[in-house]
mmCIF file of C-alpha atoms in Angstrom:
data_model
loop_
_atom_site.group_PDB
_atom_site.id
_atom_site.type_symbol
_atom_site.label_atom_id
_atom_site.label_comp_id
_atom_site.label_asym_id
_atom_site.label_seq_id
_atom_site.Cartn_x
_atom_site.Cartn_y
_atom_site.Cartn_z
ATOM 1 C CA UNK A 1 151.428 112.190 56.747
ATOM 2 C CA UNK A 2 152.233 109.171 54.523
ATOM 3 C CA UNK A 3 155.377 107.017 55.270
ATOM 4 C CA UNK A 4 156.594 104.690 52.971
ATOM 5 C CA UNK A 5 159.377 102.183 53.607
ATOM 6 C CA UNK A 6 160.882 99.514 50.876
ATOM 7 C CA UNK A 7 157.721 99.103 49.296
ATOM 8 C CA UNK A 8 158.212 96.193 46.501
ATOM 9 C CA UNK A 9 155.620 94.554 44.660
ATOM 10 C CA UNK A 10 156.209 91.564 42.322
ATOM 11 C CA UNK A 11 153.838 89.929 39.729
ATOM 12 C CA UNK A 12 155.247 86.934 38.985
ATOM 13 C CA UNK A 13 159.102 87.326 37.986
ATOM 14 C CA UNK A 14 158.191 91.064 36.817
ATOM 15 C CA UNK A 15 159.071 93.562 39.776
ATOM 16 C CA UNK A 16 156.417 96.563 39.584
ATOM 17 C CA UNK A 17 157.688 98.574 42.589
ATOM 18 C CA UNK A 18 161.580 97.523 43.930
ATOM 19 C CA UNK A 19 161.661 99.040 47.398
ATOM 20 C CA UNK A 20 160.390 102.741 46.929
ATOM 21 C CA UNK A 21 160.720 104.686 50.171
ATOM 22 C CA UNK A 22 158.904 108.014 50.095
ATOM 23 C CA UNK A 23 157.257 110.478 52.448
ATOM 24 C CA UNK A 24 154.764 112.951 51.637
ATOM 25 C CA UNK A 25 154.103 115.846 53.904
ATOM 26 C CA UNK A 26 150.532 117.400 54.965
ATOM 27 C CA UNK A 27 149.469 120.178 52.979
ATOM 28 C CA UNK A 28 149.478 121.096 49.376
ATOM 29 C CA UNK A 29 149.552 119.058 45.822
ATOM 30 C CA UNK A 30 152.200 116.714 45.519
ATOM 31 C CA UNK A 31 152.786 115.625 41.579
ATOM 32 C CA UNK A 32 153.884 112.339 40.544
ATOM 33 C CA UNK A 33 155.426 111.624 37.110
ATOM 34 C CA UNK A 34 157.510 109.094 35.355
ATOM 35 C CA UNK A 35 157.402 107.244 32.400
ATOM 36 C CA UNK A 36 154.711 103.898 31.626
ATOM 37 C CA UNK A 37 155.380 101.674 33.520
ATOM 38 C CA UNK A 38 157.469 103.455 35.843
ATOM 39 C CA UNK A 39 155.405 101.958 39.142
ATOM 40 C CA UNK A 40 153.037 104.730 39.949
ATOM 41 C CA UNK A 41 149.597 103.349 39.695
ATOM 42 C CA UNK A 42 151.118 100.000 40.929
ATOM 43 C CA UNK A 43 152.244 102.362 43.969
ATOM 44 C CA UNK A 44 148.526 103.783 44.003
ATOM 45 C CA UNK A 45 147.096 100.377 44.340
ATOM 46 C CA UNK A 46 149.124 99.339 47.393
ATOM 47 C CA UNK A 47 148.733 102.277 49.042
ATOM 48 C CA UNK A 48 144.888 102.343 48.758
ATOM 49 C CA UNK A 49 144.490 98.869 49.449
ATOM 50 C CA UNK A 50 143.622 97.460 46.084
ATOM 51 C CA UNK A 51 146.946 95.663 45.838
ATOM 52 C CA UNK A 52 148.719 94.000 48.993
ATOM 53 C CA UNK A 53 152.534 94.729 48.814
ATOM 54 C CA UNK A 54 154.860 91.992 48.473
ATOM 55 C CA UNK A 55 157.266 93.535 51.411
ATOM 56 C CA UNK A 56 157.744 96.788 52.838
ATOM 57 C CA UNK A 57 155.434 99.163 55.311
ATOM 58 C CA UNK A 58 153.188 102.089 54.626
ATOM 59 C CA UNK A 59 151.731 104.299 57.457
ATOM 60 C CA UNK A 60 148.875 107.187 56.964
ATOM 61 C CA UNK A 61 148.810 109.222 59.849
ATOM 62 C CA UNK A 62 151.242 107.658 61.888
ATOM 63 C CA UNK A 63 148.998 103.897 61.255
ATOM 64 C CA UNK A 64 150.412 100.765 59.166
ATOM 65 C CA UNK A 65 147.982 100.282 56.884
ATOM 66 C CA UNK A 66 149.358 97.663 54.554
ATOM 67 C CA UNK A 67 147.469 94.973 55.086
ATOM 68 C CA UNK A 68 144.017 96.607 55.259
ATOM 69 C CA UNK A 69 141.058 96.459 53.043
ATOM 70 C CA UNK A 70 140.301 99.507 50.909
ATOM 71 C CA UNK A 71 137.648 100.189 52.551
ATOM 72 C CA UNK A 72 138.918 100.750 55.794
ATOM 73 C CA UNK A 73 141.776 102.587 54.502
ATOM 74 C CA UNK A 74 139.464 105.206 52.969
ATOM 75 C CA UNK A 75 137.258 104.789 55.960
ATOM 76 C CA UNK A 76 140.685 106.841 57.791
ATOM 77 C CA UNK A 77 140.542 109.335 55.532
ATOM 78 C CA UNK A 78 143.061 108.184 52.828
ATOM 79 C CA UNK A 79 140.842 108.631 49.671
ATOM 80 C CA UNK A 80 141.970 107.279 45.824
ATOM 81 C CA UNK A 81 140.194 107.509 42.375
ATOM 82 C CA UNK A 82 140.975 105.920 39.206
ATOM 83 C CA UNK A 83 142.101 106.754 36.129
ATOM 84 C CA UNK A 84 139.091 105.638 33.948
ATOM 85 C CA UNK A 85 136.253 107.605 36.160
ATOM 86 C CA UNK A 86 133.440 104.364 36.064
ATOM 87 C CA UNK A 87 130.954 105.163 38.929
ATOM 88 C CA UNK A 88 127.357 103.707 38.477
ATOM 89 C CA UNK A 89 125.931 104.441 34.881
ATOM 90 C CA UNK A 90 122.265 104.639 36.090
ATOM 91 C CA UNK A 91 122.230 107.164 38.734
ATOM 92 C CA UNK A 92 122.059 110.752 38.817
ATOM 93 C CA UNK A 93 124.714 112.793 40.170
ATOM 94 C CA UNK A 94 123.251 113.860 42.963
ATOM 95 C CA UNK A 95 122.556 110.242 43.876
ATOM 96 C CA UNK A 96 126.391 109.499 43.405
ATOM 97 C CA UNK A 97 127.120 111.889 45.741
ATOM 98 C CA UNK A 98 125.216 111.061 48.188
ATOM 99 C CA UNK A 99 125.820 107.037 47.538
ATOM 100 C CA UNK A 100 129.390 107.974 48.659
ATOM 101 C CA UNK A 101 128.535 109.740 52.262
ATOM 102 C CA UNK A 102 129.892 108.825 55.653
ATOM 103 C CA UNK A 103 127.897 107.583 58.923
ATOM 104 C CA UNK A 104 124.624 106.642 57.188
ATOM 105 C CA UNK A 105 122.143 104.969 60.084
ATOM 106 C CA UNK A 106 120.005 104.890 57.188
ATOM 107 C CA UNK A 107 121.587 101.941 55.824
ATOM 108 C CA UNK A 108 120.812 99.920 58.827
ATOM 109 C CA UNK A 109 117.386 97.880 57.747
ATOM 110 C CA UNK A 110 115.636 99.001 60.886
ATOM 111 C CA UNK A 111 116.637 102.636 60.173
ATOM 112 C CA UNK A 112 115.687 102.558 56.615
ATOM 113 C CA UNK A 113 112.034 101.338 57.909
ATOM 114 C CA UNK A 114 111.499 103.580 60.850
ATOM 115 C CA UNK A 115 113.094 106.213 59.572
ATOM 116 C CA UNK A 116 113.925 107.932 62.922
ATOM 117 C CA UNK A 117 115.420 111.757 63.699
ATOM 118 C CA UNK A 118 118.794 110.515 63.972
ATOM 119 C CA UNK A 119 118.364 109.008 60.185
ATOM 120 C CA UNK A 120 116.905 111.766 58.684
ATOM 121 C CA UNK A 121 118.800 113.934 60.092
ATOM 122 C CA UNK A 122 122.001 112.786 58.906
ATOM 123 C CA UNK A 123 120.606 112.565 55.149
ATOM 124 C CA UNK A 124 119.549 116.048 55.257
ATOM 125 C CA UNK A 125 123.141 117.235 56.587
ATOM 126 C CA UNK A 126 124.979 114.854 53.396
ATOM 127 C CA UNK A 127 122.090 116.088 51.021
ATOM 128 C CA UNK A 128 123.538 120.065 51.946
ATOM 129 C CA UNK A 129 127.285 118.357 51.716
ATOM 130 C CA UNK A 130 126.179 117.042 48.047
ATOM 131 C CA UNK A 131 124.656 119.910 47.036
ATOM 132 C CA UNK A 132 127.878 122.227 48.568
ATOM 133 C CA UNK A 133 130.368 120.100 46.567
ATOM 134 C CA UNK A 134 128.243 120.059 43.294
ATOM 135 C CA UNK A 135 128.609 124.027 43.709
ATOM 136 C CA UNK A 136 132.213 124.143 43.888
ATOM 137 C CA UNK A 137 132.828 121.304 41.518
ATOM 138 C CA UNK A 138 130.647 123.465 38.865
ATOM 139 C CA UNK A 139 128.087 120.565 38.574
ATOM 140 C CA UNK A 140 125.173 121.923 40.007
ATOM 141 C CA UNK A 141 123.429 122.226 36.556
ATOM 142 C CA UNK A 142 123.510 118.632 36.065
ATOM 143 C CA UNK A 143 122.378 117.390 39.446
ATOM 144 C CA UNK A 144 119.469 115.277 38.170
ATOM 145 C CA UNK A 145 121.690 114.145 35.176
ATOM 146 C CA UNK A 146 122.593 110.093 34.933
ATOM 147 C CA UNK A 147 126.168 109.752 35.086
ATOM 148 C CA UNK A 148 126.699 107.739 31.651
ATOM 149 C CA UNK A 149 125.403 111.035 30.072
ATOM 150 C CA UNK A 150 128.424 113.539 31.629
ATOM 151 C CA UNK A 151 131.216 114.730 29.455
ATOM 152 C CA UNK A 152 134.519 113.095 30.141
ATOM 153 C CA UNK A 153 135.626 115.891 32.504
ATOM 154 C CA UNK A 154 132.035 116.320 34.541
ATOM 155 C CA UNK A 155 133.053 112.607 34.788
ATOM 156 C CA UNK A 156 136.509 113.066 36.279
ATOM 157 C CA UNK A 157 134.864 116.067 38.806
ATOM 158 C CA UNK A 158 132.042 113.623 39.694
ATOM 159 C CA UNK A 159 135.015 111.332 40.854
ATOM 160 C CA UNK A 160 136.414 114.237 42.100
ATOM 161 C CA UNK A 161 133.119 114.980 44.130
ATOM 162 C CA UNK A 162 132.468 111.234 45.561
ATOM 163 C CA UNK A 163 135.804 111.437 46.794
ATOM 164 C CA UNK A 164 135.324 114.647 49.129
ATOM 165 C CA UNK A 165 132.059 113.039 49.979
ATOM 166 C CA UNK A 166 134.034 110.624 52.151
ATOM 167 C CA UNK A 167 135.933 113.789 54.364
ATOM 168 C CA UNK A 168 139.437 112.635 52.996
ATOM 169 C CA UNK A 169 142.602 114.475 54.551
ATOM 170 C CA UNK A 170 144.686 112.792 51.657
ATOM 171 C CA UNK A 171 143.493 112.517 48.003
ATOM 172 C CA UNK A 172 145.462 109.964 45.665
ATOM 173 C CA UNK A 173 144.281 111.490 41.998
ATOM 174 C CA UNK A 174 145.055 109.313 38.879
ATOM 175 C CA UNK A 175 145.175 111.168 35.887
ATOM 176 C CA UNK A 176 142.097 113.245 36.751
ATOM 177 C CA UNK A 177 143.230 115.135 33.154
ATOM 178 C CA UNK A 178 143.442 112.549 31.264
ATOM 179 C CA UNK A 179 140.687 112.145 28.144
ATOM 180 C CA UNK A 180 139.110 115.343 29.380
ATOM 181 C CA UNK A 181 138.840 118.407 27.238
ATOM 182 C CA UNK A 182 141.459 121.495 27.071
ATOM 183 C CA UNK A 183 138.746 123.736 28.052
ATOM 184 C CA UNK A 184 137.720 121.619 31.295
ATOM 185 C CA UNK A 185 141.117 121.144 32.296
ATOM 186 C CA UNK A 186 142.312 124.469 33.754
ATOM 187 C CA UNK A 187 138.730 124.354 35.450
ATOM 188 C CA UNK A 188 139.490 121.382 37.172
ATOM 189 C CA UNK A 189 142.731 122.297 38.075
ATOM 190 C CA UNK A 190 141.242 125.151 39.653
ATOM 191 C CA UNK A 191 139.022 122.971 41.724
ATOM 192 C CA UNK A 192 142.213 120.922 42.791
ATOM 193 C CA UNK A 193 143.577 123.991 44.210
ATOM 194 C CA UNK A 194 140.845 125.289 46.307
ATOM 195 C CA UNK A 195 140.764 121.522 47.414
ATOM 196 C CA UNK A 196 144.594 121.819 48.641
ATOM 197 C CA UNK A 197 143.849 125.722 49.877
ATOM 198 C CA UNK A 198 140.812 123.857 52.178
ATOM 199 C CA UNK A 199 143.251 121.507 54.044
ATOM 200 C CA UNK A 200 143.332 118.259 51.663
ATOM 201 C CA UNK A 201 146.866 116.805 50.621
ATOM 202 C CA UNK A 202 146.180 115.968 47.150
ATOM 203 C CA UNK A 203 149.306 113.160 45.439
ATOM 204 C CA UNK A 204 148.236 113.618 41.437
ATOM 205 C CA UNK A 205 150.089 111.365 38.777
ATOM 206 C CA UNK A 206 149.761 113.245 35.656
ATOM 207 C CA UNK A 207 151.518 113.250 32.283
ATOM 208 C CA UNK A 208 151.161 117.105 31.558
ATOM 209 C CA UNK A 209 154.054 118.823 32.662
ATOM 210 C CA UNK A 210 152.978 122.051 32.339
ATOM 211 C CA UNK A 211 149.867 121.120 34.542
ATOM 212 C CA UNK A 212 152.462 119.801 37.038
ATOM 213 C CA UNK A 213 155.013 123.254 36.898
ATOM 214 C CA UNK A 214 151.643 124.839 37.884
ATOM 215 C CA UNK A 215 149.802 122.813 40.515
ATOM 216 C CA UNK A 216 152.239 121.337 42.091
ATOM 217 C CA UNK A 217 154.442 122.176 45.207
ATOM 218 C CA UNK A 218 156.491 119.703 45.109
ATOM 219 C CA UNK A 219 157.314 116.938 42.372
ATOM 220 C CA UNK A 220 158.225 113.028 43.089
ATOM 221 C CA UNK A 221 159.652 111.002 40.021
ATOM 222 C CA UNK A 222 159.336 107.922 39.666
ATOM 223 C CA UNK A 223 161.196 105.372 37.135
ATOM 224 C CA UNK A 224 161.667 101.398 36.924
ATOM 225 C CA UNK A 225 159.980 100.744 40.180
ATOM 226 C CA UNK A 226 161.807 103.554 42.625
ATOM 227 C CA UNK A 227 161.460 106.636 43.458
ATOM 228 C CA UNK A 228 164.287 108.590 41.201
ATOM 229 C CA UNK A 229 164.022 112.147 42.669
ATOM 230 C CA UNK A 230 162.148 115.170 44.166
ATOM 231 C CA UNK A 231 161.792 118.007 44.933
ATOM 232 C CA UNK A 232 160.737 121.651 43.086
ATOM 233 C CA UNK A 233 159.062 120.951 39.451
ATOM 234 C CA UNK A 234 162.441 122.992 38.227
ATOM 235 C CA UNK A 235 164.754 121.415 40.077
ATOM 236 C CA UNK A 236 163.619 118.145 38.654
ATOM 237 C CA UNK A 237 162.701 119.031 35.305
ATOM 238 C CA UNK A 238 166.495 120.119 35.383
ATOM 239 C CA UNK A 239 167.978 116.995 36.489
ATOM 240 C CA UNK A 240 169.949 115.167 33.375
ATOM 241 C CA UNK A 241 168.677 111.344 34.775
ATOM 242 C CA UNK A 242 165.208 112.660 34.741
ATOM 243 C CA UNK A 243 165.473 114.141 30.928
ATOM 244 C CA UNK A 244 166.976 110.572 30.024
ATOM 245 C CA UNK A 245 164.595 108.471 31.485
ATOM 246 C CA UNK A 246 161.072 110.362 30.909
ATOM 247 C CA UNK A 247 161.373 113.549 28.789
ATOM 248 C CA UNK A 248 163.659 112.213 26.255
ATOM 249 C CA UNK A 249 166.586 114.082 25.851
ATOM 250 C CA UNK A 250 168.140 114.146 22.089
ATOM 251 C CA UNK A 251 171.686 112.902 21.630
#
């Protein structure tokens, strides 16, 4: 589903990704873990579009996409969010969600005035869409809530929830757990797997092992720019060059 082929990316004389090759199958929740600065939000950026690469290829779907805005990479169904959930402060979440919907004809200035059947129609059909997601994501109860006033972790589900809003068959998840609260996380970790169980391949970097050993099918490890290893959360958490470089094995 995602093909990528000696990927580098170089800031200056400091080489952020050194030819990574990776590809990630359709179906399930791929984890992604390393240590700081081991490449994988660098990796993120290039693959959404927010970063060009400095050589290499990456293909969604079968399509190069390096090269293309992010816009029209998330436009093909390859959808990203950020680490530090930001979203617009002064609307509700309800109007985030539906800020984030595909195939408006409302937006078109004409549309917007004569507000024809083809126009309304579509809002209704992403107003049920908002209001279905806002169900599952457990945020139904603050619909009409601005979005500076969510907890951390409604925060990280709103960003979950604009991201499904845009029909993605790939989600690229930074840290969704990160600054959230233990009691939110297993709940959104729940939500992540009724995501995957639904027919969206989710790729999560996360720092939480034991969140990885229990989402994830399948582990990629990343260190100094490459891809290290995969393969089964066990089979990696085993591996003596992994323990070195990121869990810190004692001499």
């Amino acid at each position: 589903m995602l093909e990528i082929s000696g990927v580098t990316r170089n800031f200056g004389g400091v080489h952020a990704l050194s030819g990574v090759d990776l590809t990630i199958d359709k179906g399930g929740i791929v984890g992604m873990i390393g240590p700081n600065g081991a490449g994988k939000t660098t990796l993120f950026n290039c693959i959404s579009g927010v970063l060009p690469v400095s050589s290499g290829e990456i293909r969604f779907q079968g399509e190069r996409i390096d090269g293309m805005r992010p816009d029209e990479i998330s436009g093909r169904g390859l959808v990203r969010t950020f680490q530090i959930a930001r979203g617009f402060p002064r609307l509700t979440v309800f109007e985030s969600l539906m800020l984030y919907g595909t195939d408006q004809p409302g937006e078109g200035l004409v549309q917007s005035l004569l507000r024809g059947k083809a126009s309304m129609e579509r809002e209704k059909q992403l107003m049920d869409k908002a209001l279905g997601i806002a169900e599952r994501l457990r945020l139904s109860h603050v619909l009409d809530n601005k979005a500076s006033d969510l907890s951390g972790g409604q925060k990280k589900l709103l960003e979950i929830g604009r991201a499904m809003m845009r029909d993605p068959a790939m989600l690229l998840l930074d840290e969704p757990m990160a600054g959230v609260n233990p009691s939110l996380v297993r709940e959104i970790g729940e939500r992540l797997v009724t995501i995957a169980a639904e027919g969206v391949t989710i790729v999560l970097i996360e720092h939480q092992m034991d969140l990885i050993s229990r989402l994830c099918d399948h582990v990629v490890v990343m260190a100094d720019g490459r891809k290290m290893i995969e393969g089964p959360f066990d089979f990696v958490a085993g591996n003596k060059e992994v323990q070195n470089a990121y869990m810190g094995t004692r001499k």
